[in-house]
PDB file of C-alpha atoms in Angstrom:
ATOM      1  CA  MET Q   4     -12.317   0.185  13.681  1.00 65.00           C
ATOM      2  CA  GLU Q   5     -12.829  -2.434  11.077  1.00 71.00           C
ATOM      3  CA  ASP Q   6      -9.173  -2.798   9.716  1.00 90.00           C
ATOM      4  CA  CYS Q   7      -7.394  -2.503  12.979  1.00 96.00           C
ATOM      5  CA  ILE Q   8      -5.338  -5.600  13.460  1.00 97.00           C
ATOM      6  CA  PHE Q   9      -5.689  -5.319  17.350  1.00 98.00           C
ATOM      7  CA  CYS Q  10      -9.509  -4.999  17.111  1.00 97.00           C
ATOM      8  CA  LYS Q  11      -9.342  -8.283  14.985  1.00 97.00           C
ATOM      9  CA  ILE Q  12      -7.419  -9.999  17.678  1.00 98.00           C
ATOM     10  CA  ILE Q  13      -9.720  -8.491  20.414  1.00 97.00           C
ATOM     11  CA  LYS Q  14     -12.677 -10.169  18.354  1.00 96.00           C
ATOM     12  CA  GLY Q  15     -10.778 -13.486  18.030  1.00 96.00           C
ATOM     13  CA  GLU Q  16     -10.585 -13.070  14.312  1.00 96.00           C
ATOM     14  CA  ILE Q  17      -6.749 -13.143  14.489  1.00 97.00           C
ATOM     15  CA  PRO Q  18      -4.937 -15.573  16.861  1.00 97.00           C
ATOM     16  CA  CYS Q  19      -2.566 -14.357  19.629  1.00 98.00           C
ATOM     17  CA  SER Q  20      -0.403 -15.701  22.447  1.00 98.00           C
ATOM     18  CA  LYS Q  21      -2.608 -14.286  25.182  1.00 98.00           C
ATOM     19  CA  VAL Q  22      -0.871 -13.494  28.420  1.00 98.00           C
ATOM     20  CA  TYR Q  23      -3.713 -11.541  30.224  1.00 98.00           C
ATOM     21  CA  GLU Q  24      -7.255 -10.678  29.719  1.00 98.00           C
ATOM     22  CA  ASP Q  25     -10.122  -8.930  31.822  1.00 98.00           C
ATOM     23  CA  SER Q  26     -13.210  -7.105  30.653  1.00 98.00           C
ATOM     24  CA  ASN Q  27     -11.237  -3.835  29.847  1.00 98.00           C
ATOM     25  CA  VAL Q  28      -7.680  -4.930  28.630  1.00 98.00           C
ATOM     26  CA  LEU Q  29      -5.935  -7.608  26.583  1.00 98.00           C
ATOM     27  CA  ALA Q  30      -2.270  -8.469  26.402  1.00 98.00           C
ATOM     28  CA  PHE Q  31      -0.414 -10.820  24.366  1.00 98.00           C
ATOM     29  CA  LEU Q  32       3.286 -11.335  23.067  1.00 98.00           C
ATOM     30  CA  ASP Q  33       4.348  -9.363  20.233  1.00 98.00           C
ATOM     31  CA  ILE Q  34       4.989 -11.419  17.085  1.00 96.00           C
ATOM     32  CA  GLY Q  35       8.183  -9.208  16.524  1.00 96.00           C
ATOM     33  CA  PRO Q  36       9.640  -9.138  19.786  1.00 96.00           C
ATOM     34  CA  VAL Q  37      12.714  -6.831  20.977  1.00 95.00           C
ATOM     35  CA  ASN Q  38      13.443  -9.824  23.604  1.00 96.00           C
ATOM     36  CA  HIS Q  39      11.564 -13.021  24.266  1.00 97.00           C
ATOM     37  CA  GLY Q  40       8.469 -12.210  26.556  1.00 98.00           C
ATOM     38  CA  HIS Q  41       8.023  -8.598  24.834  1.00 98.00           C
ATOM     39  CA  THR Q  42       4.234  -8.173  25.467  1.00 98.00           C
ATOM     40  CA  LEU Q  43       1.645  -5.548  24.035  1.00 98.00           C
ATOM     41  CA  VAL Q  44      -0.939  -4.388  26.626  1.00 98.00           C
ATOM     42  CA  ILE Q  45      -4.080  -2.818  24.701  1.00 98.00           C
ATOM     43  CA  PRO Q  46      -7.374  -1.476  25.778  1.00 98.00           C
ATOM     44  CA  LYS Q  47     -10.300  -3.670  24.442  1.00 98.00           C
ATOM     45  CA  GLU Q  48     -12.060  -0.392  23.227  1.00 97.00           C
ATOM     46  CA  HIS Q  49     -10.410   1.091  20.125  1.00 98.00           C
ATOM     47  CA  HIS Q  50      -8.563   4.434  20.926  1.00 98.00           C
ATOM     48  CA  LYS Q  51      -5.899   5.699  18.561  1.00 98.00           C
ATOM     49  CA  GLU Q  52      -3.502   7.449  21.171  1.00 98.00           C
ATOM     50  CA  LEU Q  53      -3.220   7.795  24.750  1.00 98.00           C
ATOM     51  CA  LYS Q  54      -4.944  11.153  24.717  1.00 97.00           C
ATOM     52  CA  ASP Q  55      -7.872   9.479  23.282  1.00 97.00           C
ATOM     53  CA  ILE Q  56      -8.352   6.795  26.159  1.00 98.00           C
ATOM     54  CA  PRO Q  57     -10.845   7.829  28.694  1.00 98.00           C
ATOM     55  CA  ASP Q  58      -9.337   8.195  32.237  1.00 97.00           C
ATOM     56  CA  GLU Q  59     -11.031   5.288  33.807  1.00 98.00           C
ATOM     57  CA  LEU Q  60     -10.096   2.901  31.008  1.00 98.00           C
ATOM     58  CA  LEU Q  61      -6.684   4.194  31.075  1.00 98.00           C
ATOM     59  CA  LYS Q  62      -6.528   3.411  34.730  1.00 98.00           C
ATOM     60  CA  ASN Q  63      -7.430  -0.227  34.031  1.00 98.00           C
ATOM     61  CA  VAL Q  64      -4.639  -0.334  31.295  1.00 98.00           C
ATOM     62  CA  ILE Q  65      -1.957   1.044  33.620  1.00 98.00           C
ATOM     63  CA  VAL Q  66      -2.788  -1.294  36.445  1.00 98.00           C
ATOM     64  CA  ALA Q  67      -2.697  -4.242  34.128  1.00 98.00           C
ATOM     65  CA  VAL Q  68       0.874  -3.018  32.861  1.00 98.00           C
ATOM     66  CA  LYS Q  69       2.215  -3.005  36.408  1.00 98.00           C
ATOM     67  CA  LYS Q  70       0.896  -6.467  36.798  1.00 98.00           C
ATOM     68  CA  ILE Q  71       1.845  -7.812  33.756  1.00 98.00           C
ATOM     69  CA  SER Q  72       5.376  -6.139  33.835  1.00 98.00           C
ATOM     70  CA  SER Q  73       5.877  -8.018  37.223  1.00 97.00           C
ATOM     71  CA  ALA Q  74       5.074 -11.287  35.841  1.00 98.00           C
ATOM     72  CA  VAL Q  75       7.031 -11.085  32.881  1.00 98.00           C
ATOM     73  CA  LYS Q  76      10.228 -10.037  34.593  1.00 97.00           C
ATOM     74  CA  SER Q  77       9.730 -13.228  36.632  1.00 97.00           C
ATOM     75  CA  GLY Q  78       8.653 -15.317  33.740  1.00 97.00           C
ATOM     76  CA  VAL Q  79      11.550 -14.587  31.471  1.00 97.00           C
ATOM     77  CA  SER Q  80      13.908 -13.982  34.315  1.00 96.00           C
ATOM     78  CA  CYS Q  81      15.116 -10.832  32.948  1.00 97.00           C
ATOM     79  CA  ASP Q  82      17.385  -8.020  34.796  1.00 95.00           C
ATOM     80  CA  GLY Q  83      14.606  -5.277  34.083  1.00 96.00           C
ATOM     81  CA  ILE Q  84      11.803  -4.058  32.096  1.00 97.00           C
ATOM     82  CA  SER Q  85      11.162  -1.085  29.598  1.00 97.00           C
ATOM     83  CA  LEU Q  86       7.887   0.346  28.946  1.00 97.00           C
ATOM     84  CA  ASN Q  87       6.939   2.260  25.570  1.00 97.00           C
ATOM     85  CA  MET Q  88       4.194   3.628  24.006  1.00 98.00           C
ATOM     86  CA  SER Q  89       4.366   5.463  20.593  1.00 97.00           C
ATOM     87  CA  ASN Q  90       1.757   8.150  19.714  1.00 97.00           C
ATOM     88  CA  GLY Q  91       1.474   8.887  16.360  1.00 97.00           C
ATOM     89  CA  GLU Q  92       3.202   7.691  13.084  1.00 96.00           C
ATOM     90  CA  GLU Q  93       5.722  10.231  13.613  1.00 96.00           C
ATOM     91  CA  ALA Q  94       6.671   8.840  17.062  1.00 96.00           C
ATOM     92  CA  GLY Q  95       6.930   5.185  15.479  1.00 95.00           C
ATOM     93  CA  GLN Q  96       3.439   3.989  16.234  1.00 97.00           C
ATOM     94  CA  VAL Q  97       2.742   1.236  13.513  1.00 96.00           C
ATOM     95  CA  VAL Q  98      -0.712   0.074  14.696  1.00 97.00           C
ATOM     96  CA  PRO Q  99      -3.247   2.834  15.223  1.00 97.00           C
ATOM     97  CA  HIS Q 100      -4.602   1.439  18.530  1.00 98.00           C
ATOM     98  CA  ALA Q 101      -3.301   2.470  21.678  1.00 98.00           C
ATOM     99  CA  HIS Q 102      -0.955   0.192  23.236  1.00 98.00           C
ATOM    100  CA  VAL Q 103       1.872  -0.306  25.664  1.00 98.00           C
ATOM    101  CA  HIS Q 104       4.848  -2.361  25.076  1.00 98.00           C
ATOM    102  CA  ILE Q 105       6.332  -4.245  28.038  1.00 98.00           C
ATOM    103  CA  ILE Q 106      10.070  -5.234  27.080  1.00 98.00           C
ATOM    104  CA  PRO Q 107      12.081  -7.457  28.915  1.00 97.00           C
ATOM    105  CA  ARG Q 108      15.677  -6.225  29.242  1.00 97.00           C
ATOM    106  CA  VAL Q 109      18.980  -8.180  30.090  1.00 94.00           C
ATOM    107  CA  LYS Q 110      22.347  -6.819  30.653  1.00 93.00           C
ATOM    108  CA  GLY Q 111      24.113  -6.477  27.314  1.00 92.00           C
ATOM    109  CA  ASP Q 112      21.051  -6.915  25.274  1.00 92.00           C
ATOM    110  CA  GLY Q 113      22.353  -4.011  23.032  1.00 91.00           C
ATOM    111  CA  LEU Q 114      19.340  -1.745  23.410  1.00 90.00           C
ATOM    112  CA  LYS Q 115      20.318   1.844  24.130  1.00 87.00           C
ATOM    113  CA  LEU Q 116      18.663   4.985  25.727  1.00 82.00           C
ATOM    114  CA  TRP Q 117      17.653   7.415  22.737  1.00 85.00           C
ATOM    115  CA  PRO Q 118      19.742  10.336  22.105  1.00 88.00           C
ATOM    116  CA  GLN Q 119      19.615  13.387  24.260  1.00 92.00           C
ATOM    117  CA  ASN Q 120      19.761  16.888  23.481  1.00 94.00           C
ATOM    118  CA  THR Q 121      20.478  20.132  25.676  1.00 95.00           C
ATOM    119  CA  TYR Q 122      18.764  23.411  26.137  1.00 96.00           C
ATOM    120  CA  GLU Q 123      20.382  27.075  25.165  1.00 96.00           C
ATOM    121  CA  ASP Q 124      20.322  29.238  28.051  1.00 96.00           C
ATOM    122  CA  GLY Q 125      16.760  30.407  28.761  1.00 94.00           C
ATOM    123  CA  GLU Q 126      15.182  28.084  26.322  1.00 96.00           C
ATOM    124  CA  MET Q 127      14.097  25.185  28.750  1.00 96.00           C
ATOM    125  CA  ASP Q 128      11.856  27.870  30.620  1.00 95.00           C
ATOM    126  CA  LYS Q 129      10.218  28.970  27.274  1.00 95.00           C
ATOM    127  CA  VAL Q 130       9.526  25.285  26.466  1.00 96.00           C
ATOM    128  CA  CYS Q 131       8.074  24.763  29.981  1.00 95.00           C
ATOM    129  CA  GLY Q 132       5.920  27.745  29.718  1.00 93.00           C
ATOM    130  CA  LYS Q 133       4.497  26.499  26.364  1.00 91.00           C
ATOM    131  CA  ILE Q 134       3.643  23.211  27.893  1.00 92.00           C
ATOM    132  CA  VAL Q 135       2.089  24.498  31.023  1.00 94.00           C
ATOM    133  CA  THR Q 136      -0.222  26.828  28.997  1.00 92.00           C
ATOM    134  CA  PHE Q 137      -1.749  23.898  27.525  1.00 90.00           C
ATOM    135  CA  LEU Q 138      -2.063  22.200  30.984  1.00 87.00           C
ATOM    136  CA  ASN Q 139      -4.115  24.985  32.099  1.00 73.00           C
ATOM    137  CA  GLU Q 140      -6.681  25.088  29.481  1.00 67.00           C
TER     138      GLU Q 140
END
């Protein structure tokens, strides 16, 4: 995609602090980090969301996320790692190019788990059934 900022980074048109690169994946530091070491991992092919990434490429991305997460944890001496991938504008995706956030976490960094809800009696089974229906198509 021509206007995609991540595609421009891949082409070298916009500089980045490159953490990792192979033939399918690029990883670089986020310019607006939650914590220092916050890294973005992207497929080099433009795909808007997780569902759009071909399975073989997705395997490359997740293997890179695993490798880079370990390096980030050691490199910035954090206590843990949070992974995040927003899919769609309504979910908070700002750049329409699939990407995984590797976020270093330290005790007391102020980040919280998102709010949690509950199900009414029988509601969980109904929701589960709707999801399973689409898995079997």
